[in-house]
Short mmCIF file of C-alpha atoms and ligand atoms in Angstrom, two decimals:
data_model
loop_
_atom_site.label_atom_id
_atom_site.label_comp_id
_atom_site.label_asym_id
_atom_site.label_seq_id
_atom_site.Cartn_x
_atom_site.Cartn_y
_atom_site.Cartn_z
CA UNK A 787 151.09 85.45 97.86
CA UNK A 788 151.47 88.84 99.53
CA UNK A 789 148.48 91.02 100.31
CA UNK A 790 148.33 94.73 100.90
CA UNK A 791 146.36 95.49 104.05
CA UNK A 792 144.35 98.37 102.55
CA UNK A 793 140.68 98.98 101.81
CA UNK A 794 141.48 99.66 98.13
CA UNK A 795 143.21 96.32 97.83
CA UNK A 796 140.27 94.53 99.56
CA UNK A 797 137.76 96.16 97.22
CA UNK A 798 139.85 95.26 94.22
CA UNK A 799 139.92 91.60 95.34
CA UNK A 800 136.15 91.65 95.83
CA UNK A 801 135.51 93.15 92.40
CA UNK A 802 137.62 90.55 90.67
CA UNK A 803 136.41 87.62 92.79
CA UNK A 804 134.80 85.02 90.49
CA UNK A 805 132.66 83.79 93.43
CA UNK A 806 131.41 87.22 94.56
CA UNK A 807 127.81 86.60 93.42
CA UNK A 808 127.34 83.77 95.96
CA UNK A 809 127.18 86.28 98.82
CA UNK A 810 123.84 87.53 97.44
CA UNK A 811 122.40 84.09 97.91
CA UNK A 812 122.71 84.22 101.69
CA UNK A 813 120.74 86.06 104.34
CA UNK A 814 123.23 88.56 105.80
CA UNK A 815 122.61 89.38 109.47
CA UNK A 816 122.11 93.03 110.40
CA UNK A 817 122.61 94.80 113.71
CA UNK A 818 121.03 98.03 115.01
CA UNK A 819 123.56 100.06 113.07
CA UNK A 820 123.58 98.22 109.77
CA UNK A 821 125.08 95.05 108.35
CA UNK A 822 127.27 93.00 110.65
CA UNK A 823 130.76 91.83 109.80
CA UNK A 824 130.03 88.12 110.13
CA UNK A 825 133.14 85.98 110.63
CA UNK A 826 131.58 83.15 112.59
CA UNK A 827 130.89 80.49 109.97
CA UNK A 828 133.01 78.08 112.01
CA UNK A 829 130.24 78.10 114.59
CA UNK A 830 127.05 78.67 112.60
CA UNK A 831 127.03 79.18 108.84
CA UNK A 832 124.69 81.75 107.32
CA UNK A 833 121.33 80.87 105.84
CA UNK A 834 121.20 80.20 102.09
CA UNK A 835 118.14 82.15 100.88
CA UNK A 836 116.91 79.01 99.12
CA UNK A 837 116.65 77.22 102.48
CA UNK A 838 113.40 78.99 103.29
CA UNK A 839 111.74 77.79 100.06
CA UNK A 840 113.10 74.29 100.56
CA UNK A 841 111.63 74.06 104.07
CA UNK A 842 108.32 75.60 102.97
CA UNK A 843 108.05 73.04 100.17
CA UNK A 844 108.35 70.23 102.67
CA UNK A 845 105.77 71.89 104.93
CA UNK A 846 103.48 72.15 101.90
CA UNK A 847 103.95 68.51 100.98
CA UNK A 848 103.19 67.55 104.54
CA UNK A 849 100.11 69.81 104.56
CA UNK A 850 98.84 68.56 101.19
CA UNK A 851 99.86 64.93 101.27
CA UNK A 852 100.13 63.87 104.89
CA UNK A 853 101.69 60.43 105.09
CA UNK A 854 101.63 60.11 101.31
CA UNK A 855 104.53 62.55 101.20
CA UNK A 856 106.80 59.60 102.01
CA UNK A 857 106.19 58.27 98.50
CA UNK A 858 104.67 61.15 96.54
CA UNK A 859 106.32 64.26 97.92
CA UNK A 860 108.33 66.25 95.38
CA UNK A 861 111.35 64.80 97.16
CA UNK A 862 109.92 61.61 98.62
CA UNK A 863 110.81 61.38 102.29
CA UNK A 864 111.54 57.65 102.19
CA UNK A 865 114.47 58.29 99.88
CA UNK A 866 115.46 61.65 101.29
CA UNK A 867 118.89 60.60 102.56
CA UNK A 868 119.74 59.27 99.09
CA UNK A 869 119.28 62.75 97.64
CA UNK A 870 121.77 64.17 100.11
CA UNK A 871 124.44 61.54 99.47
CA UNK A 872 125.95 62.71 96.14
CA UNK A 873 126.70 66.22 97.46
CA UNK A 874 128.23 64.78 100.63
CA UNK A 875 130.29 62.27 98.63
CA UNK A 876 131.74 65.11 96.57
CA UNK A 877 132.62 67.18 99.64
CA UNK A 878 134.21 64.31 101.54
CA UNK A 879 135.86 62.45 98.68
CA UNK A 880 133.80 59.36 99.38
CA UNK A 881 132.60 56.61 97.06
CA UNK A 882 128.99 55.79 96.52
CA UNK A 883 127.55 54.15 99.63
CA UNK A 884 130.26 55.45 101.97
CA UNK A 885 128.36 58.46 103.40
CA UNK A 886 124.96 59.11 104.85
CA UNK A 887 123.26 62.19 106.29
CA UNK A 888 121.82 61.24 109.65
CA UNK A 889 121.32 62.24 113.29
CA UNK A 890 123.79 64.71 114.75
CA UNK A 891 127.53 64.71 115.22
CA UNK A 892 127.81 63.40 118.76
CA UNK A 893 125.11 60.78 118.22
CA UNK A 894 126.92 59.61 115.08
CA UNK A 895 130.16 59.46 117.02
CA UNK A 896 128.49 57.20 119.59
CA UNK A 897 127.13 54.99 116.82
CA UNK A 898 130.56 54.72 115.21
CA UNK A 899 132.29 54.01 118.54
CA UNK A 900 129.74 51.27 119.26
CA UNK A 901 130.86 49.52 116.08
CA UNK A 902 134.53 50.41 115.84
CA UNK A 903 135.77 50.61 119.40
CA UNK A 904 136.26 46.93 120.28
CA UNK A 905 138.85 46.70 123.06
CA UNK A 906 140.46 43.25 123.20
CA UNK A 907 143.52 41.75 124.85
CA UNK A 908 146.25 44.36 125.28
CA UNK A 909 144.65 46.67 122.73
CA UNK A 910 142.20 48.68 124.81
CA UNK A 911 143.11 52.37 124.67
CA UNK A 912 141.72 55.36 122.77
CA UNK A 913 143.97 58.13 121.46
CA UNK A 914 142.63 61.69 121.06
CA UNK A 915 144.25 65.11 121.06
CA UNK A 916 144.65 66.97 124.35
CA UNK A 917 142.12 69.79 124.51
CA UNK A 918 139.62 67.94 122.31
CA UNK A 919 136.14 69.39 121.89
CA UNK A 920 134.35 68.44 125.13
CA UNK A 921 131.55 66.52 123.41
CA UNK A 922 134.06 64.23 121.67
CA UNK A 923 135.89 63.64 124.92
CA UNK A 924 132.63 62.92 126.76
CA UNK A 925 131.73 60.42 124.05
CA UNK A 926 134.99 58.46 124.16
CA UNK A 927 135.17 58.54 127.97
CA UNK A 928 131.63 57.19 128.16
CA UNK A 929 132.54 54.33 125.81
CA UNK A 930 135.54 53.42 127.95
CA UNK A 931 133.29 53.38 130.99
CA UNK A 932 130.63 51.42 129.10
CA UNK A 933 133.28 48.74 128.57
CA UNK A 934 134.22 48.88 132.27
CA UNK A 935 137.60 50.54 131.57
CA UNK A 936 139.06 53.34 133.64
CA UNK A 937 139.54 56.48 131.49
CA UNK A 938 142.54 57.40 133.69
CA UNK A 939 144.45 54.46 132.21
CA UNK A 940 142.77 54.04 128.87
CA UNK A 941 142.39 57.50 127.42
CA UNK A 942 145.59 58.88 125.87
CA UNK A 943 145.43 62.62 125.23
CA UNK A 944 148.35 63.64 123.03
CA UNK A 945 149.61 67.07 124.12
CA UNK A 946 150.89 69.69 121.68
CA UNK A 947 154.63 69.71 121.05
CA UNK A 948 156.14 72.91 122.32
CA UNK A 949 153.49 75.55 121.59
CA UNK A 950 149.89 74.75 120.82
CA UNK A 951 150.12 72.58 117.74
CA UNK A 952 150.51 68.87 117.24
CA UNK A 953 152.84 68.06 114.34
CA UNK A 954 151.90 64.89 112.46
CA UNK A 955 155.23 63.34 113.35
CA UNK A 956 154.28 63.56 117.05
CA UNK A 957 151.17 61.50 116.24
CA UNK A 958 153.36 59.07 114.31
CA UNK A 959 155.84 58.62 117.14
CA UNK A 960 153.06 58.20 119.70
CA UNK A 961 151.54 55.45 117.57
CA UNK A 962 154.92 53.80 117.03
CA UNK A 963 155.52 53.70 120.78
CA UNK A 964 152.08 52.92 122.16
CA UNK A 965 150.16 51.68 119.11
CA UNK A 966 149.98 48.08 120.30
CA UNK A 967 147.83 49.20 123.24
CA UNK A 968 145.63 51.53 121.23
CA UNK A 969 142.36 50.18 119.84
CA UNK A 970 141.08 53.40 118.29
CA UNK A 971 142.33 56.82 117.24
CA UNK A 972 139.83 59.68 117.03
CA UNK A 973 141.32 62.78 115.46
CA UNK A 974 139.96 66.14 114.27
CA UNK A 975 140.26 67.14 110.62
CA UNK A 976 140.68 70.74 111.79
CA UNK A 977 141.13 71.35 115.52
CA UNK A 978 138.30 73.61 116.68
CA UNK A 979 140.36 75.75 119.02
CA UNK A 980 143.67 76.19 117.21
CA UNK A 981 142.39 75.91 113.64
CA UNK A 982 145.20 73.42 112.84
CA UNK A 983 144.35 71.16 109.89
CA UNK A 984 145.82 67.67 109.79
CA UNK A 985 147.03 65.54 106.92
CA UNK A 986 144.37 62.85 107.27
CA UNK A 987 146.17 60.31 105.09
CA UNK A 988 149.27 60.61 107.29
CA UNK A 989 147.27 60.12 110.46
CA UNK A 990 145.53 57.11 108.93
CA UNK A 991 148.84 55.67 107.71
CA UNK A 992 150.36 55.86 111.18
CA UNK A 993 147.27 54.44 112.87
CA UNK A 994 146.89 51.55 110.46
CA UNK A 995 150.59 50.64 110.58
CA UNK A 996 150.10 50.32 114.34
CA UNK A 997 147.00 48.18 113.81
CA UNK A 998 144.56 50.77 115.18
CA UNK A 999 141.12 51.71 113.92
CA UNK A 1000 140.99 55.41 113.00
CA UNK A 1001 138.10 57.84 112.73
CA UNK A 1002 137.81 61.60 112.21
CA UNK A 1003 135.68 64.38 113.55
CA UNK A 1004 135.19 66.66 110.54
CA UNK A 1005 133.03 69.31 112.24
CA UNK A 1006 135.49 72.03 111.20
CA UNK A 1007 136.67 70.43 107.96
CA UNK A 1008 133.64 69.62 105.86
CA UNK A 1009 132.82 72.49 103.54
CA UNK A 1010 136.03 74.19 104.67
CA UNK A 1011 138.76 72.10 103.06
CA UNK A 1012 138.82 69.57 100.24
CA UNK A 1013 138.68 66.05 101.67
CA UNK A 1014 139.65 62.65 100.29
CA UNK A 1015 138.21 60.29 102.86
CA UNK A 1016 138.08 57.17 100.76
CA UNK A 1017 141.67 57.49 99.59
CA UNK A 1018 142.84 58.36 103.10
CA UNK A 1019 141.72 54.89 104.17
CA UNK A 1020 139.99 56.19 107.33
CA UNK A 1021 137.64 53.70 108.95
CA UNK A 1022 134.95 56.23 109.77
CA UNK A 1023 134.21 59.94 110.07
CA UNK A 1024 131.42 62.08 111.50
CA UNK A 1025 130.40 65.72 111.08
CA UNK A 1026 127.71 68.30 111.67
CA UNK A 1027 126.17 70.44 108.91
CA UNK A 1028 125.51 73.75 110.62
CA UNK A 1029 129.07 75.12 110.55
CA UNK A 1030 130.65 75.43 107.10
CA UNK A 1031 127.79 73.50 105.49
CA UNK A 1032 125.29 76.27 106.30
CA UNK A 1033 122.39 73.87 106.91
CA UNK A 1034 121.01 75.67 109.96
CA UNK A 1035 121.07 75.25 113.75
CA UNK A 1036 120.92 71.61 114.79
CA UNK A 1037 120.78 70.45 111.16
CA UNK A 1038 121.08 66.79 110.29
CA UNK A 1039 124.68 65.54 110.65
CA UNK A 1040 126.59 62.96 108.67
CA UNK A 1041 128.75 59.93 108.76
CA UNK A 1042 131.34 58.12 106.60
CA UNK A 1043 132.09 54.41 106.77
CA UNK A 1044 134.87 53.13 104.52
CA UNK A 1045 133.61 50.67 101.94
CA UNK A 1046 135.79 47.88 103.33
CA UNK A 1047 133.41 47.88 106.33
CA UNK A 1048 130.24 48.81 104.51
CA UNK A 1049 129.82 45.37 103.02
CA UNK A 1050 130.32 43.70 106.39
CA UNK A 1051 126.65 43.91 107.26
CA UNK A 1052 127.18 41.64 110.25
CA UNK A 1053 129.33 44.21 112.07
CA UNK A 1054 127.89 44.86 115.52
CA UNK A 1055 126.07 48.18 115.73
CA UNK A 1056 123.34 50.03 117.56
CA UNK A 1057 120.63 49.31 115.04
CA UNK A 1058 117.35 50.93 114.12
CA UNK A 1059 114.78 50.36 111.41
CA UNK A 1060 116.08 53.04 109.02
CA UNK A 1061 119.36 51.14 108.74
CA UNK A 1062 117.53 48.02 107.60
CA UNK A 1063 118.00 46.83 104.03
CA UNK A 1064 115.61 49.09 102.16
CA UNK A 1065 113.93 46.48 99.94
CA UNK A 1066 112.60 44.59 102.95
CA UNK A 1067 112.41 47.38 105.57
CA UNK A 1068 108.66 47.70 105.38
CA UNK A 1069 107.94 44.01 105.78
CA UNK A 1070 108.38 44.93 109.42
CA UNK A 1071 109.92 41.59 110.26
CA UNK A 1072 111.58 41.19 113.65
CA UNK A 1073 115.09 40.37 112.38
CA UNK A 1074 117.53 43.17 111.48
CA UNK A 1075 119.34 42.97 108.17
CA UNK A 1076 121.68 45.93 107.69
CA UNK A 1077 121.59 47.94 104.50
CA UNK A 1078 125.01 47.87 102.84
CA UNK A 1079 127.31 50.84 103.33
CA UNK A 1080 126.99 53.82 105.64
CA UNK A 1081 123.17 53.90 105.36
CA UNK A 1082 123.16 50.69 107.40
CA UNK A 1083 124.08 52.77 110.47
CA UNK A 1084 120.97 54.94 110.28
CA UNK A 1085 118.74 54.50 113.26
CA UNK A 1086 115.64 56.60 112.73
CA UNK A 1087 113.84 58.16 109.80
CA UNK A 1088 115.52 61.50 109.12
CA UNK A 1089 114.25 64.96 110.21
CA UNK A 1090 113.14 66.25 106.80
CA UNK A 1091 112.73 69.87 107.95
CA UNK A 1092 116.35 69.98 109.10
CA UNK A 1093 117.57 68.11 106.02
CA UNK A 1094 115.93 70.39 103.44
CA UNK A 1095 118.38 73.30 103.99
CA UNK A 1096 121.28 70.88 103.61
CA UNK A 1097 120.04 69.87 100.19
CA UNK A 1098 120.08 73.46 98.89
CA UNK A 1099 123.36 74.16 100.62
CA UNK A 1100 125.02 71.17 98.94
CA UNK A 1101 123.77 72.47 95.59
CA UNK A 1102 125.52 75.80 96.28
CA UNK A 1103 128.77 73.98 97.01
CA UNK A 1104 128.48 72.08 93.79
CA UNK A 1105 127.84 75.24 91.82
CA UNK A 1106 130.75 77.13 93.37
CA UNK A 1107 133.11 74.14 93.28
CA UNK A 1108 135.28 73.18 96.23
CA UNK A 1109 138.51 73.95 94.36
CA UNK A 1110 137.47 77.51 93.59
CA UNK A 1111 136.17 77.95 97.13
CA UNK A 1112 139.42 76.71 98.56
CA UNK A 1113 141.48 79.03 96.35
CA UNK A 1114 139.42 82.00 97.54
CA UNK A 1115 139.60 80.76 101.12
CA UNK A 1116 143.41 80.61 101.07
CA UNK A 1117 143.49 84.17 99.72
CA UNK A 1118 140.93 85.49 102.25
CA UNK A 1119 142.75 83.98 105.20
CA UNK A 1120 146.09 85.17 103.83
CA UNK A 1121 144.60 88.64 103.63
CA UNK A 1122 143.40 88.34 107.22
CA UNK A 1123 146.97 87.50 108.21
CA UNK A 1124 148.32 90.64 106.52
CA UNK A 1125 145.62 92.80 108.09
CA UNK A 1126 146.73 91.47 111.48
CA UNK A 1127 150.45 91.95 110.86
CA UNK A 1128 150.59 95.54 112.20
CA UNK A 1129 148.96 94.31 115.44
CA UNK A 1130 151.53 91.58 116.05
CA UNK A 1131 152.69 93.00 119.40
CA UNK A 1132 149.27 92.34 120.88
CA UNK A 1133 147.81 89.62 118.69
CA UNK A 1134 149.47 86.25 118.32
CA UNK A 1135 148.20 83.93 115.58
CA UNK A 1136 147.95 80.43 117.04
CA UNK A 1137 146.87 78.75 113.78
CA UNK A 1138 149.69 77.45 111.55
CA UNK A 1139 151.04 79.88 108.96
CA UNK A 1140 151.18 77.16 106.29
CA UNK A 1141 147.92 77.32 104.28
CA UNK A 1142 147.99 73.50 103.92
CA UNK A 1143 147.87 73.21 107.70
CA UNK A 1144 144.79 75.34 108.21
CA UNK A 1145 141.33 75.97 106.83
CA UNK A 1146 139.75 79.42 106.76
CA UNK A 1147 139.83 80.04 110.52
CA UNK A 1148 142.54 81.91 112.37
CA UNK A 1149 142.69 81.61 116.14
CA UNK A 1150 144.10 84.73 117.74
CA UNK A 1151 145.56 84.97 121.21
CA UNK A 1152 144.99 88.34 122.78
CA UNK A 1153 147.81 88.20 125.29
CA UNK A 1154 147.33 91.00 127.71
CA UNK A 1155 146.50 89.27 130.96
CA UNK A 1156 143.37 89.60 133.07
CA UNK A 1157 140.10 89.87 131.22
CA UNK A 1158 141.22 92.48 128.69
CA UNK A 1159 141.00 89.95 125.85
CA UNK A 1160 137.40 89.22 126.65
CA UNK A 1161 136.64 92.94 126.84
CA UNK A 1162 138.28 93.49 123.45
CA UNK A 1163 136.01 90.73 122.12
CA UNK A 1164 132.97 92.42 123.65
CA UNK A 1165 134.00 95.75 122.16
CA UNK A 1166 134.23 94.05 118.75
CA UNK A 1167 130.71 92.71 119.20
CA UNK A 1168 129.42 96.17 120.08
CA UNK A 1169 131.00 97.52 116.90
CA UNK A 1170 129.14 95.02 114.73
CA UNK A 1171 131.74 92.26 114.33
CA UNK A 1172 130.59 88.68 114.92
CA UNK A 1173 133.36 86.22 115.81
CA UNK A 1174 133.74 84.15 118.97
CA UNK A 1175 135.71 83.82 122.12
CA UNK A 1176 137.12 80.68 123.69
CA UNK A 1177 138.24 81.04 127.28
CA UNK A 1178 140.73 82.00 128.47
CA UNK A 1179 142.26 84.00 125.63
CA UNK A 1180 141.36 82.84 122.09
CA UNK A 1181 139.43 84.82 119.52
CA UNK A 1182 138.30 82.68 116.58
CA UNK A 1183 137.76 84.40 113.24
CA UNK A 1184 136.66 82.63 110.06
CA UNK A 1185 136.28 84.35 106.70
CA UNK A 1186 134.09 81.98 104.68
CA UNK A 1187 134.61 82.05 100.90
CA UNK A 1188 130.93 81.48 100.02
CA UNK A 1189 129.71 84.68 101.63
CA UNK A 1190 132.54 86.74 103.08
CA UNK A 1191 134.29 89.56 101.26
CA UNK A 1192 137.83 90.80 101.53
CA UNK A 1193 136.25 94.01 102.76
CA UNK A 1194 134.75 92.14 105.74
CA UNK A 1195 138.25 91.06 106.67
CA UNK A 1196 139.55 94.61 106.33
CA UNK A 1197 136.71 95.95 108.52
CA UNK A 1198 137.50 93.33 111.13
CA UNK A 1199 141.13 94.45 111.24
CA UNK A 1200 140.05 98.07 111.59
CA UNK A 1201 137.68 97.29 114.46
CA UNK A 1202 140.18 95.05 116.22
CA UNK A 1203 142.86 97.77 116.07
CA UNK A 1204 140.34 100.26 117.47
CA UNK A 1205 139.23 97.90 120.23
CA UNK A 1206 142.83 97.21 121.25
CA UNK A 1207 143.45 100.95 121.47
CA UNK A 1208 140.29 101.75 123.40
CA UNK A 1209 140.16 98.88 125.88
CA UNK A 1210 142.83 99.23 128.51
C1 PLP B 1344 130.66 71.63 116.70
C2 PLP B 1344 131.30 70.41 117.21
C3 PLP B 1344 130.55 69.39 117.82
C4 PLP B 1344 129.07 69.58 118.04
O1 PLP B 1344 128.42 68.39 118.32
P1 PLP B 1344 126.83 68.25 118.11
O2 PLP B 1344 126.60 66.83 118.40
O3 PLP B 1344 126.53 68.66 116.70
O4 PLP B 1344 126.15 69.18 119.06
C5 PLP B 1344 131.21 68.25 118.26
N1 PLP B 1344 132.54 68.11 118.09
C6 PLP B 1344 133.30 69.09 117.50
C7 PLP B 1344 134.78 68.88 117.32
C8 PLP B 1344 132.70 70.24 117.06
O5 PLP B 1344 133.44 71.19 116.50
#
């Protein structure tokens, strides 16, 4: 699809957008000089207006019921995670029992690694992508060390081929060559820095043919792209809910465990009482009996005040429909590409051009040497554009189909062109 990089065209797209009313259901940040152009949903999604009511209702139940809110709250706290599961199942393509909202991304990653990283014999290594999000790297390195293994020899970081991207066939050949030594593959659904989206089923296929366990970090995928986790055959996945899921800073995260493991309640894990079989949890007996499925990996009772916004956010996703959101997302990001085309001498798009190989984010390299890129980013901020900067030279921009307009994308292009002209 070709897009015309004009304001008229953007306004026409906005007027005919079947999802345009969803924008009114979000709090839209304002700066000193009016509304901001917010293109930072890859870092922190905007607040659904209903989140405030949802949190206040839980505060009211707590005020009025005290401990009785566990059973008699309007959304009883004991079963709270069960109310979040259907929306998460839909977004991740999981079966009943395969997902649970719990803890936070990095904690969930540790919990999954405790179960699924079991180095034995020759098969001791972990494969991740070079340039992985630091928290993910810290987590896997700490598990290697926990097992007494030297990360120098046991962490394989697959570099990009040629430019910045990692084609799936490079993952496949790495696993064909070294798979027998690899215990676990941890891969991003969408790479946070480049915006590259991976074919999860292909990654899983390659990992499983090589006999490796495979898990995904979906921080930048969930709520951004349609997912089919069950069918992919992945062993596990983890995510946070404050990026494209719009559940608020530090919101409760989530976790997927494929059903072929969910019934194996004797799998070793770092256990806590909330993962205990629910029927007998409150007998408070000393022995641990895991609940079946992903809920058996819960450790603590969930933070209700950080889970309430997720509940309303999941309802918005259901109402809008992931297919419609994705169709709009492909168009918005395509429009962003055409708005950037006239700037191609100064702005290189790092993210793949194929819509199937990216979500909504484009990562832009401002290649001008020195700190000019950073100053262009600062100039954008001063002009009311919110995006972010990854050292040394990447500007990340994400038009989010739930609340961004084509006009936002046009305004961004205008401000970027101005900043490039003004900052020398
Ligand atoms: C955002 C993000 C995280 C954040 O981890 P928290 O535990 O939620 O603080 C981790 N990994 C990746 C890839 C991310 O994009």
